[in-house]
Coordinates of C-alpha atoms in Angstrom, one line a residue:
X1 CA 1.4 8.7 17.7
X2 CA 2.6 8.3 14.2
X3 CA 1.6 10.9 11.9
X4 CA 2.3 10.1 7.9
X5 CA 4.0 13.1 5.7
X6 CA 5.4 13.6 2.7
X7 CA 6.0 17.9 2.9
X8 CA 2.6 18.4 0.8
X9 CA 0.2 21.2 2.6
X10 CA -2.0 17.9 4.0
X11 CA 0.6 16.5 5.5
X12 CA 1.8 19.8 7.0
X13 CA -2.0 20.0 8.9
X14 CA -1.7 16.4 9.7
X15 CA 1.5 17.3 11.5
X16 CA 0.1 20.1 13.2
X17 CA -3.2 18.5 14.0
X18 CA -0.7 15.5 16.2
X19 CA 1.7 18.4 17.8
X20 CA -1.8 19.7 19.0
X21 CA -2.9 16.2 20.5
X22 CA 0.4 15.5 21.4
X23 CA 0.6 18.4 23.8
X24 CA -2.5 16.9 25.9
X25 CA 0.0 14.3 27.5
X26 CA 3.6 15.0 28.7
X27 CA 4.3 11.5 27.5
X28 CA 3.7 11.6 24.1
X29 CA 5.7 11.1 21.1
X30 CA 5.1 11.8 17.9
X31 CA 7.3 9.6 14.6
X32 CA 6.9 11.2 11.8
X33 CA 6.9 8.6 9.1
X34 CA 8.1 9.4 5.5
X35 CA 8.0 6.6 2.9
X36 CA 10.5 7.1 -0.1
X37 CA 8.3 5.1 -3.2
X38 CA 10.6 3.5 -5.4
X39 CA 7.8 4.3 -8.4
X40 CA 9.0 8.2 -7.7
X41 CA 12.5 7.9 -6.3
X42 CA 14.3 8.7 -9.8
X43 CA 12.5 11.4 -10.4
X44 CA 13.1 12.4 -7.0
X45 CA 16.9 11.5 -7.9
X46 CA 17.0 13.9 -10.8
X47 CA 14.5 16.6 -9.6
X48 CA 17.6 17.3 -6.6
X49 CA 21.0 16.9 -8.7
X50 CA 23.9 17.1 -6.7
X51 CA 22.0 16.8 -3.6
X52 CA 22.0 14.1 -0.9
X53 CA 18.4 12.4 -1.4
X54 CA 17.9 12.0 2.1
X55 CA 19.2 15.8 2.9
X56 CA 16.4 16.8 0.6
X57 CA 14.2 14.8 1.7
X58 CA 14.7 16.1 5.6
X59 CA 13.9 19.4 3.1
X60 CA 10.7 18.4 2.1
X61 CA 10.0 17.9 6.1
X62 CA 11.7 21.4 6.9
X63 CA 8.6 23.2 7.6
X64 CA 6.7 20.1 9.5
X65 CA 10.2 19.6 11.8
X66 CA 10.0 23.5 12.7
X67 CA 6.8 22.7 14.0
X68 CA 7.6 19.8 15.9
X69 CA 10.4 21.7 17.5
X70 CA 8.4 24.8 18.2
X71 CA 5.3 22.6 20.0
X72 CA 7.8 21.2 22.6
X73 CA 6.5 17.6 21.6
X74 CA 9.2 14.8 21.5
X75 CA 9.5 13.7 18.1
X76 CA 11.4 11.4 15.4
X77 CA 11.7 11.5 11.8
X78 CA 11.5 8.1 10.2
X79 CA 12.2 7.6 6.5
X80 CA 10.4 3.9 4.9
X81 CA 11.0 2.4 1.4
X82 CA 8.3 1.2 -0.4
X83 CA 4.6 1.4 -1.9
X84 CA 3.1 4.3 0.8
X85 CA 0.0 2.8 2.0
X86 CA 1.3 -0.7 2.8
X87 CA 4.3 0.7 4.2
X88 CA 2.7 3.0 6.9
X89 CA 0.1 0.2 7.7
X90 CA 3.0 -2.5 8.1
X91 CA 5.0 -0.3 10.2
X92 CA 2.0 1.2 12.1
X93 CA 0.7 -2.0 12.7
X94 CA 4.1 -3.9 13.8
X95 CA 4.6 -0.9 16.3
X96 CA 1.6 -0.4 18.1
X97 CA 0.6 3.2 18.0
X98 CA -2.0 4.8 19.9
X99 CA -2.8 6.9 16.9
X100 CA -2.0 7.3 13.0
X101 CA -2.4 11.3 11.7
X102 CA -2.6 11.1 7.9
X103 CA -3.5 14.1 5.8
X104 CA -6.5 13.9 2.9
X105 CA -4.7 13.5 -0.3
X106 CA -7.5 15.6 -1.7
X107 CA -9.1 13.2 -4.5
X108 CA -12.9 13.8 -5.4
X109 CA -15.2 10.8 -4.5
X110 CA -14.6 9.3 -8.2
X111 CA -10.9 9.7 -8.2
X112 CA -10.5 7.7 -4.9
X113 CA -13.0 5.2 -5.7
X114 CA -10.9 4.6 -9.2
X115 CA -7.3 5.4 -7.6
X116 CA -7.8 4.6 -3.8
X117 CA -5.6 7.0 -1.4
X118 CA -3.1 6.6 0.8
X119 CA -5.1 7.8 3.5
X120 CA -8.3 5.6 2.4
X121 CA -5.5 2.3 2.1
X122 CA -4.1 2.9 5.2
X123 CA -7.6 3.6 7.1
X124 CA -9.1 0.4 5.9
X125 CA -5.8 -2.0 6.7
X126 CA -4.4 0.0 10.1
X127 CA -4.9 -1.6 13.5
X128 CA -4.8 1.6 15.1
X129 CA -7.2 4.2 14.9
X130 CA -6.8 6.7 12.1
X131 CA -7.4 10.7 11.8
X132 CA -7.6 12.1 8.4
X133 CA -6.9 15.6 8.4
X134 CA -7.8 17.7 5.5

């Protein structure tokens, strides 16, 4: 399984919604993919001063990787570079999952159909079947 985060309370869900599925079968595995966007990664750069980005971002994941841990499921964390949506559908795609857990980003119906989600992007483009977890 591959579930999407980025540390928001969607993501969180989405993480708990694959540890939950995850536990059906003593096989599975669940990456948990994070994708550092280069539009936001300066920001992110001066928003943690002094801090290692990647430390922070295993930060942003703290609560998500508590959960992981506590469910018993195997799991890695995997961190991407790029534009989110065709990043998680490129990966996704090139590995094969069973499964891709995304939370809702929350838009309205207008703001997705002007902005398009991440969620939406990577539903349409995935080869895999896709849960959205609001």
């Amino acid at each position: 399984m591959l579930c999407a985060a980025d540390g928001s309370d969607h993501s969180i869900r989405a993480g708990e919604k694959a540890f939950q599925l995850a536990r059906l079968s003593q096989e599975s595995k669940v990456d948990i993919i994070y994708v550092v966007d280069p539009k936001h990664s300066k920001e992110e750069v001066l928003t943690n001063w002094g801090k290692d980005t990647e430390d922070a971002r295993k930060e942003q994941l703290a609560l998500l990787i508590q959960k992981a841990k506590k469910s018993g499921v195997d799991f890695e964390v995997i961190f991407l570079n790029g534009e989110p949506g065709p990043t998680i559908v490129d990966y996704a795609n090139k590995h094969n999952y069973d499964i891709i857990i995304i939370g809702s980003r929350g838009l309205n119906a207008f703001q997705e159909m002007m902005l398009g989600s991440v969620s939406h992007k990577v539903a349409k483009r995935a080869t895999s079947p896709v849960l959205i977890v609001k």
